[in-house]
Coordinates of N, CA and C in Angstrom, one line a residue:
V67 N -59.9 135.3 -46.7 CA -58.6 134.9 -47.2 C -57.7 134.5 -46.1
Q68 N -57.0 133.4 -46.2 CA -56.1 133.0 -45.1 C -54.8 132.6 -45.7
L69 N -53.7 133.1 -45.1 CA -52.4 132.7 -45.4 C -51.7 132.1 -44.1
V70 N -51.2 130.9 -44.3 CA -50.6 130.3 -43.1 C -49.2 129.9 -43.5
E71 N -48.2 130.5 -42.7 CA -46.8 130.1 -42.8 C -46.5 128.9 -42.0
S72 N -45.5 128.2 -42.5 CA -44.9 127.0 -41.8 C -43.5 126.9 -42.1
G73 N -42.8 126.1 -41.3 CA -41.4 125.8 -41.6 C -40.4 126.6 -40.8
G74 N -40.8 127.6 -40.0 CA -39.9 128.3 -39.3 C -39.3 127.5 -38.2
G75 N -38.3 128.1 -37.5 CA -37.7 127.3 -36.4 C -36.3 127.8 -36.1
S76 N -35.4 127.0 -35.7 CA -34.1 127.4 -35.3 C -33.1 126.7 -36.2
A77 N -32.0 127.4 -36.5 CA -30.9 126.8 -37.3 C -29.6 127.5 -36.9
Q78 N -28.5 126.8 -37.2 CA -27.2 127.4 -36.9 C -26.7 128.2 -38.0
S79 N -25.9 129.1 -37.8 CA -25.3 129.9 -38.8 C -24.7 129.1 -39.9
G80 N -25.0 129.4 -41.2 CA -24.6 128.6 -42.3 C -25.6 127.5 -42.7
G81 N -26.6 127.3 -41.9 CA -27.6 126.3 -42.1 C -28.7 126.7 -43.1
S82 N -29.7 125.9 -43.2 CA -30.8 126.2 -44.1 C -32.2 126.0 -43.4
L83 N -33.2 126.7 -43.9 CA -34.6 126.5 -43.5 C -35.4 126.8 -44.7
S84 N -36.6 126.1 -44.8 CA -37.5 126.3 -45.9 C -38.8 126.7 -45.3
L85 N -39.4 127.8 -45.7 CA -40.7 128.3 -45.3 C -41.7 128.1 -46.4
S86 N -42.9 127.7 -46.0 CA -44.0 127.6 -46.9 C -45.2 128.5 -46.5
C87 N -46.0 128.9 -47.5 CA -47.1 129.8 -47.2 C -48.3 129.2 -48.0
S88 N -49.3 128.7 -47.3 CA -50.4 128.1 -47.9 C -51.5 129.2 -48.0
V89 N -52.1 129.4 -49.2 CA -53.1 130.4 -49.4 C -54.5 129.8 -49.6
S90 N -55.5 130.2 -48.9 CA -56.8 129.7 -49.2 C -57.9 130.8 -49.1
G91 N -59.0 130.5 -49.6 CA -60.1 131.5 -49.5 C -60.1 132.7 -50.4
I92 N -59.1 132.7 -51.3 CA -59.0 133.8 -52.2 C -59.8 133.6 -53.5
A93 N -60.5 134.6 -53.9 CA -61.4 134.4 -55.1 C -60.6 134.1 -56.4
H94 N -59.5 134.8 -56.5 CA -58.6 134.7 -57.7 C -57.2 134.6 -57.2
W95 N -56.5 133.5 -57.6 CA -55.1 133.4 -57.2 C -54.3 134.6 -57.7
S96 N -53.5 135.2 -56.9 CA -52.7 136.3 -57.2 C -51.2 135.8 -57.5
F97 N -50.7 136.1 -58.6 CA -49.3 135.8 -58.9 C -48.3 136.8 -58.2
C98 N -48.9 137.7 -57.5 CA -48.1 138.8 -56.9 C -47.9 138.5 -55.4
M99 N -46.8 138.0 -55.0 CA -46.6 137.5 -53.7 C -45.2 137.9 -53.1
G100 N -45.1 138.0 -51.8 CA -43.9 138.4 -51.2 C -43.6 137.8 -49.8
W101 N -42.4 137.8 -49.4 CA -42.0 137.5 -48.0 C -41.4 138.7 -47.4
F102 N -41.8 138.9 -46.1 CA -41.3 140.0 -45.3 C -40.8 139.5 -44.0
R103 N -40.0 140.3 -43.3 CA -39.6 139.9 -42.0 C -39.5 141.1 -41.1
Q104 N -39.7 140.8 -39.8 CA -39.7 141.9 -38.8 C -39.1 141.5 -37.5
I105 N -38.2 142.4 -37.0 CA -37.6 142.3 -35.7 C -38.4 143.2 -34.8
P106 N -38.7 142.8 -33.5 CA -39.4 143.7 -32.6 C -38.8 145.1 -32.5
G107 N -39.6 146.1 -32.7 CA -39.1 147.5 -32.6 C -38.6 148.1 -33.9
K108 N -38.6 147.2 -34.9 CA -38.2 147.7 -36.2 C -39.3 147.6 -37.3
E109 N -39.2 148.3 -38.4 CA -40.2 148.2 -39.4 C -40.1 146.9 -40.2
R110 N -41.2 146.5 -40.7 CA -41.3 145.3 -41.5 C -40.4 145.5 -42.8
E111 N -39.6 144.5 -43.1 CA -38.7 144.6 -44.2 C -39.1 143.6 -45.3
G112 N -39.1 144.1 -46.6 CA -39.4 143.2 -47.7 C -38.2 142.4 -48.0
V113 N -38.3 141.1 -48.0 CA -37.2 140.1 -48.2 C -37.2 139.6 -49.7
A114 N -38.3 139.2 -50.2 CA -38.4 138.7 -51.6 C -39.8 138.9 -52.2
S115 N -39.8 139.0 -53.5 CA -41.1 139.1 -54.2 C -41.0 138.4 -55.5
I116 N -42.2 138.0 -56.0 CA -42.3 137.3 -57.2 C -43.5 137.8 -58.0
D117 N -43.4 138.0 -59.3 CA -44.5 138.6 -60.1 C -45.1 137.6 -61.0
D118 N -46.0 138.0 -61.9 CA -46.8 137.1 -62.7 C -46.0 136.4 -63.8
H119 N -44.8 136.9 -64.1 CA -43.9 136.3 -65.0 C -42.9 135.4 -64.3
G120 N -43.0 135.3 -63.0 CA -42.0 134.5 -62.3 C -40.8 135.3 -62.0
A121 N -40.7 136.6 -62.3 CA -39.5 137.4 -62.0 C -39.5 137.6 -60.5
T122 N -38.3 137.5 -60.0 CA -38.1 137.7 -58.6 C -37.2 138.9 -58.2
D123 N -37.3 139.3 -57.0 CA -36.4 140.4 -56.5 C -36.2 140.1 -55.0
Y124 N -35.0 140.5 -54.5 CA -34.7 140.3 -53.2 C -34.0 141.5 -52.6
T125 N -34.2 141.6 -51.3 CA -33.4 142.7 -50.6 C -31.9 142.3 -50.7
E126 N -31.1 143.3 -50.7 CA -29.7 143.1 -51.0 C -29.0 142.1 -50.0
S127 N -29.4 142.1 -48.8 CA -28.7 141.2 -47.8 C -29.0 139.8 -47.9
V128 N -30.0 139.4 -48.7 CA -30.3 137.9 -48.9 C -30.1 137.4 -50.3
K129 N -29.7 138.3 -51.2 CA -29.4 137.9 -52.6 C -28.3 136.8 -52.6
G130 N -28.6 135.8 -53.4 CA -27.7 134.7 -53.5 C -27.9 133.6 -52.4
R131 N -28.7 133.9 -51.4 CA -28.9 133.0 -50.3 C -30.3 132.5 -50.2
F132 N -31.3 133.4 -50.5 CA -32.7 133.0 -50.4 C -33.3 132.9 -51.8
T133 N -34.3 132.0 -51.9 CA -35.0 131.8 -53.2 C -36.5 131.7 -52.9
I134 N -37.3 132.6 -53.6 CA -38.7 132.6 -53.5 C -39.3 131.8 -54.7
S135 N -40.3 131.1 -54.5 CA -41.0 130.4 -55.6 C -42.5 130.2 -55.2
Q136 N -43.3 129.8 -56.2 CA -44.7 129.6 -55.9 C -45.2 128.4 -56.8
D137 N -46.1 127.7 -56.2 CA -46.8 126.5 -56.8 C -48.2 126.9 -56.9
N138 N -48.6 127.5 -58.1 CA -50.0 128.0 -58.2 C -51.0 126.9 -58.1
A139 N -50.7 125.7 -58.6 CA -51.6 124.6 -58.6 C -52.0 124.2 -57.2
N140 N -51.1 124.3 -56.3 CA -51.3 123.9 -54.9 C -51.5 125.1 -54.0
G141 N -51.6 126.3 -54.5 CA -51.8 127.4 -53.7 C -50.8 127.7 -52.6
T142 N -49.5 127.5 -53.0 CA -48.5 127.6 -52.0 C -47.3 128.4 -52.5
M143 N -46.7 129.2 -51.6 CA -45.5 129.9 -51.9 C -44.4 129.5 -51.0
Y144 N -43.1 129.5 -51.4 CA -42.0 129.0 -50.6 C -40.9 130.1 -50.5
L145 N -40.1 129.9 -49.5 CA -38.9 130.7 -49.3 C -37.8 129.8 -48.9
Q146 N -36.9 129.4 -49.7 CA -35.7 128.6 -49.4 C -34.6 129.5 -48.9
M147 N -34.2 129.3 -47.7 CA -33.2 130.1 -47.0 C -31.9 129.3 -46.8
N148 N -30.9 129.6 -47.5 CA -29.6 128.9 -47.3 C -28.5 129.9 -46.7
S149 N -27.4 129.3 -46.3 CA -26.3 130.1 -45.7 C -26.9 131.2 -44.7
L150 N -27.7 130.7 -43.8 CA -28.3 131.6 -42.8 C -27.3 132.3 -41.9
K151 N -27.7 133.5 -41.6 CA -26.8 134.3 -40.7 C -27.6 134.7 -39.5
P152 N -27.0 135.0 -38.3 CA -27.7 135.5 -37.2 C -28.6 136.7 -37.4
E153 N -28.2 137.5 -38.4 CA -29.0 138.7 -38.7 C -30.2 138.4 -39.5
D154 N -30.4 137.1 -39.9 CA -31.7 136.7 -40.5 C -32.7 136.4 -39.5
T155 N -32.4 136.4 -38.2 CA -33.4 136.1 -37.2 C -34.5 137.2 -37.2
A156 N -35.7 136.7 -37.3 CA -36.9 137.6 -37.3 C -38.1 136.8 -37.4
I157 N -39.3 137.5 -37.3 CA -40.5 136.8 -37.7 C -40.8 137.0 -39.2
Y158 N -41.0 136.0 -39.9 CA -41.2 136.0 -41.3 C -42.7 135.9 -41.7
Y159 N -43.1 136.8 -42.6 CA -44.5 136.9 -43.0 C -44.6 136.7 -44.5
C160 N -45.7 136.0 -44.9 CA -46.0 135.9 -46.4 C -47.1 136.9 -46.6
A161 N -47.2 137.3 -47.9 CA -48.2 138.3 -48.2 C -48.6 138.1 -49.7
T162 N -49.8 138.5 -50.0 CA -50.3 138.5 -51.4 C -51.2 139.7 -51.6
M163 N -51.5 140.0 -52.9 CA -52.2 141.1 -53.3 C -53.6 140.7 -53.8
K164 N -54.5 141.7 -53.8 CA -55.8 141.5 -54.4 C -55.7 141.4 -55.9
Q165 N -54.8 142.1 -56.5 CA -54.6 142.1 -58.0 C -54.0 140.8 -58.4
V166 N -54.4 140.3 -59.5 CA -53.9 139.0 -60.0 C -52.5 139.1 -60.7
Y167 N -52.4 140.2 -61.4 CA -51.1 140.3 -62.2 C -50.4 141.5 -61.8
C168 N -49.1 141.4 -61.9 CA -48.2 142.5 -61.5 C -46.9 142.3 -62.2
R169 N -46.1 143.3 -62.3 CA -44.7 143.2 -62.9 C -43.7 143.9 -62.0
G170 N -42.5 143.3 -62.0 CA -41.4 144.0 -61.3 C -41.3 143.6 -59.8
S171 N -40.5 144.5 -59.2 CA -40.2 144.3 -57.7 C -41.3 144.8 -56.9
H172 N -41.7 144.1 -55.8 CA -42.7 144.6 -54.9 C -42.3 144.2 -53.5
L173 N -41.4 145.1 -53.0 CA -40.8 144.9 -51.6 C -41.4 145.8 -50.6
R174 N -42.4 146.6 -50.9 CA -43.0 147.5 -50.0 C -44.2 146.9 -49.3
S175 N -44.3 146.9 -48.0 CA -45.4 146.3 -47.4 C -46.8 146.9 -47.7
D176 N -46.8 148.1 -48.0 CA -48.1 148.8 -48.3 C -48.7 148.4 -49.7
E177 N -47.9 147.6 -50.5 CA -48.4 147.1 -51.7 C -49.3 145.8 -51.6
Y178 N -49.3 145.2 -50.4 CA -49.9 144.0 -50.1 C -51.2 144.1 -49.3
D179 N -52.2 143.2 -49.7 CA -53.5 143.3 -49.0 C -53.8 142.2 -48.0
F180 N -53.1 141.1 -48.1 CA -53.4 139.9 -47.2 C -52.1 139.4 -46.7
W181 N -52.1 139.1 -45.4 CA -50.9 138.7 -44.6 C -51.2 137.4 -43.8
G182 N -50.1 136.7 -43.7 CA -50.1 135.5 -42.8 C -49.8 136.0 -41.3
Q183 N -49.8 135.1 -40.4 CA -49.7 135.4 -39.0 C -48.2 135.5 -38.6
G184 N -47.3 135.0 -39.4 CA -45.9 135.0 -39.2 C -45.3 133.7 -38.6
T185 N -44.1 133.5 -38.8 CA -43.4 132.3 -38.3 C -42.0 132.8 -37.8
Q186 N -41.6 132.3 -36.7 CA -40.3 132.8 -36.1 C -39.1 132.0 -36.7
V187 N -38.1 132.7 -37.1 CA -36.9 132.1 -37.6 C -35.7 132.6 -36.7
T188 N -35.0 131.7 -36.1 CA -33.9 132.1 -35.2 C -32.6 131.4 -35.7
V189 N -31.6 132.2 -35.9 CA -30.3 131.7 -36.4 C -29.3 131.9 -35.3
S190 N -28.6 130.9 -34.8 CA -27.6 131.1 -33.8 C -26.2 130.9 -34.3
T191 N -25.3 131.5 -33.6 CA -23.9 131.4 -34.1 C -23.3 130.0 -33.7

């Protein structure tokens, strides 16, 4: 199973970035996916999750600014990040589960089985 993030980079405060996560090699597409981020020396934080009904959840600090979505036909998940703030600076990871179906919020890293390598997002003032 391979997850590859793309779209990271630099942005100014108030700007936007769009992350993509391409999933391949998985036997059964999982509708249970999430985005996480990590700052060196800190624990990995759940940013957004999506379930098999398309229901989404977000950590409080990004609600109203970030949007998670998935394109099952193309095996891709997205994270649209608007109104970026310097505190959004981190390495962003996409993740998916072995199970195909799930419901509700899934913002704990130990719920996920497969991870991408991460992409750096840097927001400057």
